[in-house]
Tab-separated table of C-alpha atoms and ligand atoms in Angstrom:
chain	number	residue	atom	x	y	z
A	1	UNK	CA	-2.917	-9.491	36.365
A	2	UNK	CA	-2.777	-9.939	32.512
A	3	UNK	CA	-0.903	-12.646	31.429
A	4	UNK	CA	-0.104	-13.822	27.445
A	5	UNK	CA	-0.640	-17.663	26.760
A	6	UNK	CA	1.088	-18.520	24.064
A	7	UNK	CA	-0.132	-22.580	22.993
A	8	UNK	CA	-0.944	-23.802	19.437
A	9	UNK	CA	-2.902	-26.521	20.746
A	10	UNK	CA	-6.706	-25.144	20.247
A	11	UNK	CA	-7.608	-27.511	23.260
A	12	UNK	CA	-4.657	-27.092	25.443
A	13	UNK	CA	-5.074	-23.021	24.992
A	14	UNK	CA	-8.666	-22.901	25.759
A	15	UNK	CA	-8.266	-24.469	28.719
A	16	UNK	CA	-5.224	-22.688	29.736
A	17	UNK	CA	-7.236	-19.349	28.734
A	18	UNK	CA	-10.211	-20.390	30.458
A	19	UNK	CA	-8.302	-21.888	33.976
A	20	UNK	CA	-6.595	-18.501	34.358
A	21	UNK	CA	-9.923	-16.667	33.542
A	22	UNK	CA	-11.570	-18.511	36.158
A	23	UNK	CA	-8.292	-17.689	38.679
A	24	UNK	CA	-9.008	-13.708	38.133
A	25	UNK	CA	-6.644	-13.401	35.409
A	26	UNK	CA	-7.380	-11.531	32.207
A	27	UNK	CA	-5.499	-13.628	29.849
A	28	UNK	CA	-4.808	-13.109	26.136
A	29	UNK	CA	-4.053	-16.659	23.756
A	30	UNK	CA	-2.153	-16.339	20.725
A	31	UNK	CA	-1.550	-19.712	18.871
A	32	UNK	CA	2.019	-19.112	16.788
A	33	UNK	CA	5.589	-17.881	17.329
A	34	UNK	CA	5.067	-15.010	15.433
A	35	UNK	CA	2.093	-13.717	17.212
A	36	UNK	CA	4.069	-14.106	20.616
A	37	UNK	CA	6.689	-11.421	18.843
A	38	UNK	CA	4.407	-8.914	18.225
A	39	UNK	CA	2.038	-9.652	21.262
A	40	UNK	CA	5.369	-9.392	23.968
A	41	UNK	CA	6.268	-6.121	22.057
A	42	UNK	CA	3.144	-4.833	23.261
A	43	UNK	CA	4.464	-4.833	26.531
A	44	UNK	CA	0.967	-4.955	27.870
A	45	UNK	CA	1.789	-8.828	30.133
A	46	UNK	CA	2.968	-8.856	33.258
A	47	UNK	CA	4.032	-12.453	32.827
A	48	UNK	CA	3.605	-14.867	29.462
A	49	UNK	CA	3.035	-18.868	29.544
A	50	UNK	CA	4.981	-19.828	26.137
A	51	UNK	CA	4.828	-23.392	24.900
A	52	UNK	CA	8.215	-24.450	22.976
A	53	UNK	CA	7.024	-26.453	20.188
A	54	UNK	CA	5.150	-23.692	17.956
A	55	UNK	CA	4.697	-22.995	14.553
A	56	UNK	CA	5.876	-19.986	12.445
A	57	UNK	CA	8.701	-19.860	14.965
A	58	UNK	CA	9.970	-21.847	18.006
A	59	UNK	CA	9.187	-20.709	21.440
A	60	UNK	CA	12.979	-20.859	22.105
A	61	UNK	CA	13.519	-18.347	19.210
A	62	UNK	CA	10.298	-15.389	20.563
A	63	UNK	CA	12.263	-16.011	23.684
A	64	UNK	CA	15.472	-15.309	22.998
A	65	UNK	CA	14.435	-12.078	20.989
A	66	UNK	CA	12.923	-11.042	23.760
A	67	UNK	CA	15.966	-11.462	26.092
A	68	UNK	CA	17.849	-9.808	23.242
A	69	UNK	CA	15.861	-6.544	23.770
A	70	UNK	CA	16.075	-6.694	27.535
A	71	UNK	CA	12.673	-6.803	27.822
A	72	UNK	CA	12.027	-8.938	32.081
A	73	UNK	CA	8.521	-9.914	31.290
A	74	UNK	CA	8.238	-13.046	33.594
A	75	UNK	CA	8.365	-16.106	31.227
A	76	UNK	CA	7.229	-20.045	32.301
A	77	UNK	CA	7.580	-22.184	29.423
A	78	UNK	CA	5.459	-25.240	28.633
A	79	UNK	CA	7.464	-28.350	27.845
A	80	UNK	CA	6.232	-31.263	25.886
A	81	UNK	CA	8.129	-34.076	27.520
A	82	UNK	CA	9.796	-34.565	30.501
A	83	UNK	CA	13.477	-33.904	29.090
A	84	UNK	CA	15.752	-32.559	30.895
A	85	UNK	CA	17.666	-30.884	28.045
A	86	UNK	CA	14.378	-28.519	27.175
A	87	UNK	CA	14.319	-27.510	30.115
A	88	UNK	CA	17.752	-26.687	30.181
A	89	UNK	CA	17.513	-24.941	26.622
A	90	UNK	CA	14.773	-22.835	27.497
A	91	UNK	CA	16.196	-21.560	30.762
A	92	UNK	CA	18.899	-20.632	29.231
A	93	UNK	CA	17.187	-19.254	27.311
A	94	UNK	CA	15.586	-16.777	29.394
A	95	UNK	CA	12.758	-18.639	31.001
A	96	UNK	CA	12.105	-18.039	34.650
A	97	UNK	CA	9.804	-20.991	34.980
A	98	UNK	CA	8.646	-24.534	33.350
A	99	UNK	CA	5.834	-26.782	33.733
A	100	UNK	CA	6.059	-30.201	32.204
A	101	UNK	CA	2.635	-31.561	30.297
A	102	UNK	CA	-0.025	-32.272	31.415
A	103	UNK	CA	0.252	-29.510	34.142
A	104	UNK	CA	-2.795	-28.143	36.515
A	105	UNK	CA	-4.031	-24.914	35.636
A	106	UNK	CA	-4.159	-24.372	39.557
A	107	UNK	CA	0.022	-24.925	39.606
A	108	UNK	CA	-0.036	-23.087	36.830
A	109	UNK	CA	-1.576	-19.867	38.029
A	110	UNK	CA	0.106	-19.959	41.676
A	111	UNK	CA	3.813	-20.172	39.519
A	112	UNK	CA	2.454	-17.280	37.613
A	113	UNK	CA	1.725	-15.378	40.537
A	114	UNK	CA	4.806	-16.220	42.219
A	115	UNK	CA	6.589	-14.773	39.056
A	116	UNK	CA	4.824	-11.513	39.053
A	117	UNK	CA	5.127	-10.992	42.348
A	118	UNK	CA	8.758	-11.749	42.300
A	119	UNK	CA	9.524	-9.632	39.206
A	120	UNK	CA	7.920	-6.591	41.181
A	121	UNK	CA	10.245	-6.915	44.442
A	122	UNK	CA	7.854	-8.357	46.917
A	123	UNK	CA	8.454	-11.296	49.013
A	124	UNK	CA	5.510	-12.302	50.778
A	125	UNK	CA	2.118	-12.856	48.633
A	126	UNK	CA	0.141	-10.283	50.003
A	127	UNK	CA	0.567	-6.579	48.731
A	128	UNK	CA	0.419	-4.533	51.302
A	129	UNK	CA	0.324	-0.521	51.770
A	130	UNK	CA	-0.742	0.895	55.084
A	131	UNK	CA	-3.648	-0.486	56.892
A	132	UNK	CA	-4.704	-1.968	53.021
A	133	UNK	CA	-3.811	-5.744	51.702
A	134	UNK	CA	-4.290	-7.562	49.103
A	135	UNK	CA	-3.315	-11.399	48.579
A	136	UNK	CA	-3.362	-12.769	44.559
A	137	UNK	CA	-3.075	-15.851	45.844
A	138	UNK	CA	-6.510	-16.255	48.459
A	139	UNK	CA	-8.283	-13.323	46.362
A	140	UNK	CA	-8.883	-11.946	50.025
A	141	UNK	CA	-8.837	-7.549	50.328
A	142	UNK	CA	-8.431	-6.303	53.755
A	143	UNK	CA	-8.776	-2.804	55.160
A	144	UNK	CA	-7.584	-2.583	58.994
A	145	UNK	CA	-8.460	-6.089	59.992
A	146	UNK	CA	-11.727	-6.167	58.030
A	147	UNK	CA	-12.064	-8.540	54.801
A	148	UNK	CA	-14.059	-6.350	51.818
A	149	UNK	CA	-15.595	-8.385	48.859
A	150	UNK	CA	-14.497	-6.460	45.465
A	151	UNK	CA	-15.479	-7.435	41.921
A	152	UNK	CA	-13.122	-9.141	39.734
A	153	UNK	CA	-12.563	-5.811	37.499
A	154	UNK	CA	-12.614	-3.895	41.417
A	155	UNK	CA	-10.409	-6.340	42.508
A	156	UNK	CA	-7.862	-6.166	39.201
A	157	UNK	CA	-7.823	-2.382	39.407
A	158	UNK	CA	-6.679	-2.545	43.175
A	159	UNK	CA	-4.024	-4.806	42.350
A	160	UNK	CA	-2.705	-2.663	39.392
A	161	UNK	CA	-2.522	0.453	41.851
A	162	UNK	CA	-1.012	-1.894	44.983
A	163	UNK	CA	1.698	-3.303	42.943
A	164	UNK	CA	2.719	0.399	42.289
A	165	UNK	CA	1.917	2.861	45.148
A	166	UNK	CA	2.383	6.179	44.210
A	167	UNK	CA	2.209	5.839	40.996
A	168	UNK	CA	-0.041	7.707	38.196
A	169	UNK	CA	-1.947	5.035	35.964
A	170	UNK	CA	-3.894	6.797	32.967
A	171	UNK	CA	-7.381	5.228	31.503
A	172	UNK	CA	-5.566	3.776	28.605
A	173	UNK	CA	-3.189	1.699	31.382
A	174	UNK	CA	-5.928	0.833	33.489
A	175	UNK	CA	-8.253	-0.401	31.085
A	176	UNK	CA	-5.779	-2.540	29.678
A	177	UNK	CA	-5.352	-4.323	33.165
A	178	UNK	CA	-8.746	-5.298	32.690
A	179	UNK	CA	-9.815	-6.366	29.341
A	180	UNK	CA	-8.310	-8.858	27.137
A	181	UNK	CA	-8.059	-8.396	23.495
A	182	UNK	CA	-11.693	-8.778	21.560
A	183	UNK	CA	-13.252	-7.736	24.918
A	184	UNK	CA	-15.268	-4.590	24.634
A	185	UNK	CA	-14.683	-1.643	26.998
A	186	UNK	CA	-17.442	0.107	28.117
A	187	UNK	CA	-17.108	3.429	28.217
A	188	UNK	CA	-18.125	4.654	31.450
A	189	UNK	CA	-16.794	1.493	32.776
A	190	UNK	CA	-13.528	2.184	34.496
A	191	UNK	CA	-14.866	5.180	36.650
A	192	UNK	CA	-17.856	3.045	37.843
A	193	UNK	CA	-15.137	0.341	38.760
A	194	UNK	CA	-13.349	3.174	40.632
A	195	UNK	CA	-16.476	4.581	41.823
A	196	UNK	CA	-17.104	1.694	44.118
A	197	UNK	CA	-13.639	0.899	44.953
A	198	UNK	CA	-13.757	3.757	46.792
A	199	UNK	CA	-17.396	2.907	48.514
A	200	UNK	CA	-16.765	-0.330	49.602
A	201	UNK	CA	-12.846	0.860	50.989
A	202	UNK	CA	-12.864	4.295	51.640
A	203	UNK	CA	-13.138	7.669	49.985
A	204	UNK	CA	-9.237	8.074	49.275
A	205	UNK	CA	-7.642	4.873	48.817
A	206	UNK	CA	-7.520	6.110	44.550
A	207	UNK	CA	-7.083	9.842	43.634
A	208	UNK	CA	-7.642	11.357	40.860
A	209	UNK	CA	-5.468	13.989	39.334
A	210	UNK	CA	-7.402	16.009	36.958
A	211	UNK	CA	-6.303	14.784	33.001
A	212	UNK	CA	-3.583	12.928	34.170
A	213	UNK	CA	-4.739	9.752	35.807
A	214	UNK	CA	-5.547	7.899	38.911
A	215	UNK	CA	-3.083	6.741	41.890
A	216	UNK	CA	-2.804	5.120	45.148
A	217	UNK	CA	-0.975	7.583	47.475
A	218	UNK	CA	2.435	5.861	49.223
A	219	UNK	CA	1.085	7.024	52.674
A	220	UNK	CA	-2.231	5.489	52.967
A	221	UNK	CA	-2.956	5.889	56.556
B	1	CA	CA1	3.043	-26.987	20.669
């Protein structure tokens, strides 16, 4: 799950950076409103924690462009006070969710989870496809019955491919479900990630299709 935090506060953000870090995200900080443009038009986040009051321009303003464009990323906004009329403004706005300062990073992540998993279509919190499941929430992998300990990268390249069975992921999309900006990708990195994916599920559960990509079939028995 990579998520954009978008705080000017060097403290706030590091912690906010750090919290989701610890929670399995990969999570990229920018610190101004115009960064948030051009980081959203990336369209690499599945969800983006925006703080209102921001310089350059307002959090209100990088949100309503990117309503403008019809662009669904899930966005929770960060509030400084406890008004009701920012909240109002920014879910009007476009927000899907707010959390008041001083939050918990642990709210924080579950509501961002909640959001992602909501803006792909499923209810429960678990993603599940045949005998496999995955839950965001507990971090717990199952296959039939039997819990499997996966790396974090393992575990954020089986949540890519379970959030979209059946569909064909190339390097470039998986390795940017795993590294955050400034983080170096290794080059042989991805296919040893896959590599024991496979081992510690089974041999099938990602196929490869020659110069194309990777996928996890619809009909995993
Ligand atoms: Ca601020």
């Amino acid at each position: 799950m990579r998520v954009l935090v978008v705080e000017d506060d060097a403290l706030l953000g590091d912690a906010i950076q750090a919290g989701l870090r610890q929670r399995g995200f990969v999570a990229d900080w920018v610190r101004d409103g115009v960064a948030a443009q051009h980081a959203l038009e990336s369209r690499t986040h599945e969800a983006a924690v925006l703080d209102l009051g921001l310089p350059r321009r307002s959090g209100l303003e990088v949100l309503a462009a990117l309503r403008a464009r019809r662009d669904p990323v899930p966005v929770l906004v960060l509030t400084a006070r406890d008004t009701v009329q920012d909240r109002i403004a920014g879910l009007d706005a476009g927000a899907d969710d707010y959390l008041v300062k001083p939050f918990d990073l642990g709210e924080l992540a579950a509501r961002l989870r909640a959001l992602i998993r909501r803006s792909a279509g499923s209810p429960g919190s678990a993603l599940v496809v045949g005998a496999l499941s995955l839950d965001p929430a507990t971090r717990e992998v199952t296959w039939r019955g039997e819990p499997r300990s996966l790396s974090r990268k393992e575990f954020a390249l089986l949540h890519a491919f379970l959030s979209s069975p059946g569909r064909v992921f190339s390097r470039a999309e998986l390795e940017e479900k795993l590294y955050g900006w400034g983080e170096e990708v290794e080059s042989n990195a991805l296919d040893v990630h896959l590599h024991h994916l496979r081992r510690k599920l089974f041999p099938g559960v990602v196929q490869t299709l020659r110069g194309v990509g990777w996928t996890l079939p619809k009909d995993l028995a």
